[in-house]
Every structure is written in structure tokens, then in C-alpha cells.
mmCIF file of C-alpha atoms in Angstrom:
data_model
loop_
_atom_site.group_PDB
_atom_site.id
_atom_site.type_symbol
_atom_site.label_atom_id
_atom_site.label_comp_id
_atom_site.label_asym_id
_atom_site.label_seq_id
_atom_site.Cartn_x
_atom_site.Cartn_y
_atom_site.Cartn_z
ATOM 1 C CA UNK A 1443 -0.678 -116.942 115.476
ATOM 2 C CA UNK A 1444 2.285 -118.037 117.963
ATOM 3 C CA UNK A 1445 3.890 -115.206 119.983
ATOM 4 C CA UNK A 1446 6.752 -117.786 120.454
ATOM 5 C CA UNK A 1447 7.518 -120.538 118.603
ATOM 6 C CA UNK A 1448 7.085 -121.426 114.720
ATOM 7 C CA UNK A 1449 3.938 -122.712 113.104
ATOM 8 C CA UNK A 1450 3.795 -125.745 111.157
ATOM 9 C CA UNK A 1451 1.219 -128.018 109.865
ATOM 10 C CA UNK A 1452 -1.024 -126.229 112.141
ATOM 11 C CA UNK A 1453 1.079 -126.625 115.592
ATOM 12 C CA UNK A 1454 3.089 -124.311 117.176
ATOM 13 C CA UNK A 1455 6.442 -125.795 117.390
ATOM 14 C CA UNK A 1456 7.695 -124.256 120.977
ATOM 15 C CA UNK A 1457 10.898 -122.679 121.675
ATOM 16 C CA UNK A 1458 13.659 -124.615 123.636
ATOM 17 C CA UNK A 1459 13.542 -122.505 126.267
ATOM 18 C CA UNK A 1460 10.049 -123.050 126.861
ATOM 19 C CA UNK A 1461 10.088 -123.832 130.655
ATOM 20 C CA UNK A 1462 12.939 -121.774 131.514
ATOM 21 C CA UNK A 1463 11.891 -118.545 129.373
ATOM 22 C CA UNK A 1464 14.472 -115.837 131.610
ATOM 23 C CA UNK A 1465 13.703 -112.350 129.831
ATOM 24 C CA UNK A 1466 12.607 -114.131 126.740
ATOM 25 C CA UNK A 1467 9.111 -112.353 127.735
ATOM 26 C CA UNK A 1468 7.170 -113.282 123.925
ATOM 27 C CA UNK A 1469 7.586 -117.291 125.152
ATOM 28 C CA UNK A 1470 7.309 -116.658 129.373
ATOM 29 C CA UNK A 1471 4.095 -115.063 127.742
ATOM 30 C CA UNK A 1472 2.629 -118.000 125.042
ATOM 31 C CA UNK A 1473 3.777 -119.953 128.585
ATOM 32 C CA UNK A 1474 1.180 -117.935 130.534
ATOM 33 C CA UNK A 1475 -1.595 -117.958 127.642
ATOM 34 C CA UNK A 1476 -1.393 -121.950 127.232
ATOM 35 C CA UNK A 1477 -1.015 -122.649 130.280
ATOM 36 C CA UNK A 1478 0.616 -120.864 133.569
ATOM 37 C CA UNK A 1479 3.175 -123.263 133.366
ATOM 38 C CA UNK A 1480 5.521 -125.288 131.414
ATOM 39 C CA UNK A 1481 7.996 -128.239 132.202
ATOM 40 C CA UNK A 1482 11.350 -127.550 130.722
ATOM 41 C CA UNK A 1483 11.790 -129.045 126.689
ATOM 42 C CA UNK A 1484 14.064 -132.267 128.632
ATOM 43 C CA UNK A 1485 10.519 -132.891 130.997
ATOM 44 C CA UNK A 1486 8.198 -132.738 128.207
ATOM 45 C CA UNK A 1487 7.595 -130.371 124.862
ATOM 46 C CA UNK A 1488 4.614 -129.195 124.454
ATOM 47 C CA UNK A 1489 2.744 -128.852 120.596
ATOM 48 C CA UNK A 1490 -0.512 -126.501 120.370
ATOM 49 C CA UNK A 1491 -2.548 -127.530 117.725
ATOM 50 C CA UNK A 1492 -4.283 -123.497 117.164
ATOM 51 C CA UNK A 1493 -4.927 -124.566 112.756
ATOM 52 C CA UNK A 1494 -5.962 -127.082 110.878
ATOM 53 C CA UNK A 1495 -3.866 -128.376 108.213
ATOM 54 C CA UNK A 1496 -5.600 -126.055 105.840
ATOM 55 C CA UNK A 1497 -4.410 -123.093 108.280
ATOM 56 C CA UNK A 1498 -8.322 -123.011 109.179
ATOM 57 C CA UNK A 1499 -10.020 -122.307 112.734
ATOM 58 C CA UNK A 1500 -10.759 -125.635 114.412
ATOM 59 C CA UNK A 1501 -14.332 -126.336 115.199
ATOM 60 C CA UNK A 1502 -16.936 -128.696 116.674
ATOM 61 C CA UNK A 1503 -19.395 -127.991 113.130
ATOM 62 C CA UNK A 1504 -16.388 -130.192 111.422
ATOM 63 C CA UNK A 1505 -15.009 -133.492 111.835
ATOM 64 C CA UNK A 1506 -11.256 -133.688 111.667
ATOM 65 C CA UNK A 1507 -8.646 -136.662 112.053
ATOM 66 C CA UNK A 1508 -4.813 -136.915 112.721
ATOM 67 C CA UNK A 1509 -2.887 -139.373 111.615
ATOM 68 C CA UNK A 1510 -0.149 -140.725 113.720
ATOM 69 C CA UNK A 1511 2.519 -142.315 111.819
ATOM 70 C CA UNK A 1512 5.846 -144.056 113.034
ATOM 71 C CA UNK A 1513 8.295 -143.606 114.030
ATOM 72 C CA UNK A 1514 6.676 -140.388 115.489
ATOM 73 C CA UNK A 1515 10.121 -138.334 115.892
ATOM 74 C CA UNK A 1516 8.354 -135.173 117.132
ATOM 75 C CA UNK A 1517 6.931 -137.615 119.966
ATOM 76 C CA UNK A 1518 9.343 -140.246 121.385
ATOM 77 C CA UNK A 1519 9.120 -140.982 125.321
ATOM 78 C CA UNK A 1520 11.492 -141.928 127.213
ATOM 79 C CA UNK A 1521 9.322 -144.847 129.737
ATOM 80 C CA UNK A 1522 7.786 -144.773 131.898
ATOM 81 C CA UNK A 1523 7.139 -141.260 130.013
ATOM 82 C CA UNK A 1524 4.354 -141.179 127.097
ATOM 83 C CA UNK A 1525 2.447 -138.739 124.694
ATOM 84 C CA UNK A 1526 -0.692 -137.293 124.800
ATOM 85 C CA UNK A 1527 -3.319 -135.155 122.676
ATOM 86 C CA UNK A 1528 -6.092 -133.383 124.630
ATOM 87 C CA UNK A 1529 -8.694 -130.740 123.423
ATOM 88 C CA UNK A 1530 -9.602 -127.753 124.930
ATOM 89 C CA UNK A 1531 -12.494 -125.208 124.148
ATOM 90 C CA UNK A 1532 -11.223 -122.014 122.546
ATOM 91 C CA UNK A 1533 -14.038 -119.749 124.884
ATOM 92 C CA UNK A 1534 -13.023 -120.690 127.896
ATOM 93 C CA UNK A 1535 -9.825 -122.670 127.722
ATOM 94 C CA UNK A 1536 -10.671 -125.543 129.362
ATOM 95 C CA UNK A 1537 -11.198 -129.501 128.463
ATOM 96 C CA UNK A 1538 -14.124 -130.089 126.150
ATOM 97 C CA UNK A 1539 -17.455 -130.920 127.949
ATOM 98 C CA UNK A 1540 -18.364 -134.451 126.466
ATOM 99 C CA UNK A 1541 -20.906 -137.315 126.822
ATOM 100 C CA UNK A 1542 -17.923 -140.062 127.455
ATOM 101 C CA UNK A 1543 -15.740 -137.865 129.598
ATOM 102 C CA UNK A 1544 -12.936 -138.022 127.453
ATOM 103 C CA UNK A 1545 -10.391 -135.219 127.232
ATOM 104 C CA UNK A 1546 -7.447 -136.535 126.061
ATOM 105 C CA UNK A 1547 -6.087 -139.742 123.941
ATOM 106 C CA UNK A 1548 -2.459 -141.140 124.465
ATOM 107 C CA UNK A 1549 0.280 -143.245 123.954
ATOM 108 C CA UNK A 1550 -0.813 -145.939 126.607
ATOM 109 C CA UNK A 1551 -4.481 -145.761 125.877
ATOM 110 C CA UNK A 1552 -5.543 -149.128 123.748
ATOM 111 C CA UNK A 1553 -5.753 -147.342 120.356
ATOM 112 C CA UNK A 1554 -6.542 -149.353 117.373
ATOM 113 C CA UNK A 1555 -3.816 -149.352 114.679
ATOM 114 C CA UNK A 1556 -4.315 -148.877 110.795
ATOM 115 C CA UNK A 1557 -3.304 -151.727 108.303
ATOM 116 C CA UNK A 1558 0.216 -149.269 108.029
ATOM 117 C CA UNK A 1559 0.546 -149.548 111.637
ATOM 118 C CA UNK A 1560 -0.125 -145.338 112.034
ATOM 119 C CA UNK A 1561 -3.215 -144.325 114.132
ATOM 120 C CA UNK A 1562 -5.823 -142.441 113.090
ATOM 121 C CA UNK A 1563 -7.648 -140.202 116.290
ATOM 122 C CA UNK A 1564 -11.127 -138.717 115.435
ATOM 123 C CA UNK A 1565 -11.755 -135.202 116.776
ATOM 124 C CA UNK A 1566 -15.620 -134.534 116.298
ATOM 125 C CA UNK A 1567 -18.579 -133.968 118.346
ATOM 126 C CA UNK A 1568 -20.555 -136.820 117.091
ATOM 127 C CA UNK A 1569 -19.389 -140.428 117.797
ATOM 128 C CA UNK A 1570 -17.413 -141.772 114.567
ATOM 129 C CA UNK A 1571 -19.669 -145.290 115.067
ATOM 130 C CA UNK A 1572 -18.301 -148.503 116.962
ATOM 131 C CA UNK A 1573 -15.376 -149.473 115.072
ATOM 132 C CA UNK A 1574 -14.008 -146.443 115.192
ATOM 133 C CA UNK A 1575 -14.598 -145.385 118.913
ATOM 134 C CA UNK A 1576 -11.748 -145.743 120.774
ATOM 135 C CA UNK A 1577 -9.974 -143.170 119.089
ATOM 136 C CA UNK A 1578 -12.382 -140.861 119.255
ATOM 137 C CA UNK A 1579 -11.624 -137.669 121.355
ATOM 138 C CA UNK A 1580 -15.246 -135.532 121.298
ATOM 139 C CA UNK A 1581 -15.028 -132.303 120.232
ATOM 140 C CA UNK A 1582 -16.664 -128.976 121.699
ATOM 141 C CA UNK A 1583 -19.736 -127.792 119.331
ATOM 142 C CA UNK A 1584 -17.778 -124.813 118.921
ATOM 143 C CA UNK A 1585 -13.916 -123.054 118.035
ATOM 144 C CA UNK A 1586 -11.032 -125.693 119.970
ATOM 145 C CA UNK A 1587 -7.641 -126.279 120.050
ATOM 146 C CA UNK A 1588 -5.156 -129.193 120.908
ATOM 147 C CA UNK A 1589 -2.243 -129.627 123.305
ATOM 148 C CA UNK A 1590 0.054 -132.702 122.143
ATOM 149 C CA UNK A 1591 2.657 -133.327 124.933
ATOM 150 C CA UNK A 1592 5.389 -135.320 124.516
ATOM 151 C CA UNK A 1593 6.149 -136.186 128.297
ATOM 152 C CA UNK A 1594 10.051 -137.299 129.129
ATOM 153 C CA UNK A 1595 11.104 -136.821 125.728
ATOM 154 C CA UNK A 1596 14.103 -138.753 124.140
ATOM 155 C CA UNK A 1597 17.411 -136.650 124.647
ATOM 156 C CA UNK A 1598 17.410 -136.726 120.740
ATOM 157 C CA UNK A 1599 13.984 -135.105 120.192
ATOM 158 C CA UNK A 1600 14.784 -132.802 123.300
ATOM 159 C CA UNK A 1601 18.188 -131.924 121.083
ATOM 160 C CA UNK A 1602 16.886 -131.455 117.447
ATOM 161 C CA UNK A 1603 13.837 -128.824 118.904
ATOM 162 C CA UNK A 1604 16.923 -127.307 121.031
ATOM 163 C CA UNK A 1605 19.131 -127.219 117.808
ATOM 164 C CA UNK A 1606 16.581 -125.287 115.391
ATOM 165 C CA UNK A 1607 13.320 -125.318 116.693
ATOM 166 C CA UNK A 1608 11.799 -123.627 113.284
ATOM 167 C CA UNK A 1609 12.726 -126.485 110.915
ATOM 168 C CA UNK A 1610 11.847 -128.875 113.957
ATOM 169 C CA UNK A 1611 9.008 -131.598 112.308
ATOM 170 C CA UNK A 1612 6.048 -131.527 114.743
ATOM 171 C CA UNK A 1613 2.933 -133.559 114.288
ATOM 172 C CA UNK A 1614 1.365 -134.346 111.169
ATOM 173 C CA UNK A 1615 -1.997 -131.317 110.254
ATOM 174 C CA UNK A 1616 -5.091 -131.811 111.973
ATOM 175 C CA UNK A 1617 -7.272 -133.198 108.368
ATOM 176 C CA UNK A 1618 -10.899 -131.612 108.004
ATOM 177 C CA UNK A 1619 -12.745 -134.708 106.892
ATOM 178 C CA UNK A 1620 -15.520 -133.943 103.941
#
């Protein structure tokens, strides 16, 4: 799984030095993999969603949903900063093809709230119906995987990842949906 970092609930919780890996070559490498680049952990922290919550391959044939519930510690921006999830096909790396151009939900999209006041996204390839659209983020027909940024991060949540970044609580598991 992760080269650098620590897996949990399906995410790979990054190093703090992510951004600013020196001779730390296992996370200047996961760096390179993910992404060529990375902001430093105080710019943004960056979450890659490889599992499920069942430690299961991602894919288009399923329909999955996360479940964002407050107070989102992993994920709190400091404004005008914000979070983000976007999927990414596993062949080629890049944002899923889909028929409503969408490649990424965030935190200043108009998401509809549960009852609880969490939110619930929708990663499949088929649309989830009307009521449930705007949370939807399409899925590739085949193997994906997630990015969840947390851009400008409070100096807390920059500090707890920096502090022990392998008990650090990431994002809730991606949940295959029967």
C-alpha cells in the first residue's frame, strides 16, 4: 500500500514532511507517484483514498458513499481555504471521464446535508437519482482512487498530523453500498 505514510480507514495518512521530503526518498517518492508535487502539510495535506473501508480495490462495478461528519478534524480550512475530494482513474491517473463533467466535490460546493448535519457524497458511475445528485461525484467504470485535500489547513490539524502522523484520524472509509 503507502510507501510513505500510514493507512487508515482506507486513506493514506501522509507524512509531515510531505512537501518538503529532503532525503526522506520513500515520501519525495509517494510525492512523485500521486502527484509530481506537493504543497507543504501548513499549505494543504493531502489524503489518498487507494481502499475501501473493507481494505478492498475501489471500482466503477460498485457504488460506494462517504460520510462526512462534523466537526471534520482531519479537514478544517483555514478561509478563504476549503476541502476537496476528487477521483481519479487507477489506469491512467487522471480525473474520471464523466457525463456531467464532474471531478471533484468540496467544501464550497452546495452539498445537501443529512438530518445529523454530516454529508453523504456518492461515488458511482450511475446517477444516484434527483434527490441525491448533487453529491454525486461519477465514478470511472473501472479500478479509481480519491485525493481529499484539505487546502490551508488549521495550524491545529497541520500540528496533530506533524505530532504523530500514524495515530492521525483521517477521513471516515469509503462504504461499498449493497
Amino acid at each position: 500500500m503507502p510507501l510513505a505514510g500510514a493507512l487508515k480507514d482506507g486513506w493514506v495518512i501522509p507524512p509531515a514532511n510531505t512537501g518538503f521530503g529532503g532525503t526522506d526518498y520513500l515520501s519525495r517518492l509517494d510525492v512523485a507517484v500521486f502527484g509530481l508535487t506537493a504543497n507543504t502539510v501548513p499549505q494543504a495535506i493531502y489524503y489518498s483514498g487507494v481502499v475501501d473501508a473493507n481494505n478492498q480495490p475501489m471500482t466503477g462495478e460498485k457504488k460506494y458513499t462517504l460520510t462526512l461528519k462534523p466537526p471534520m478534524a482531519y479537514a478544517q480550512p483555514v478561509p478563504p481555504g476549503f476541502w476537496s475530494v476528487t477521483m481519479y482513474d487507477k489506469a491512467t491517473g487522471y480525473t474520471t471521464p464523466n457525463p456531467i463533467n464532474r471531478y471533484h466535490l468540496a467544501s464550497y460546493d452546495k452539498l445537501k446535508k443529512d438530518a445529523d448535519g454530516s454529508i453523504t457524497l456518492y461515488l458511482q458511475a450511475d446517477n444516484p437519482g434527483a434527490d441525491k445528485e448533487q453529491n454525486w461525484l461519477p465514478s470511472a467504470k473501472g479500478p479509481f482512487y480519491l485525493i481529499f485535500r484539505n487546502y490551508a489547513p488549521a495550524p491545529a490539524v497541520a500540528e496533530a498530523l506533524s505530532r504523530d502522523f500514524r495515530n492521525f484520524q483521517g477521513p471516515p472509509g469509503v462504504v461499498p453500498v449493497q
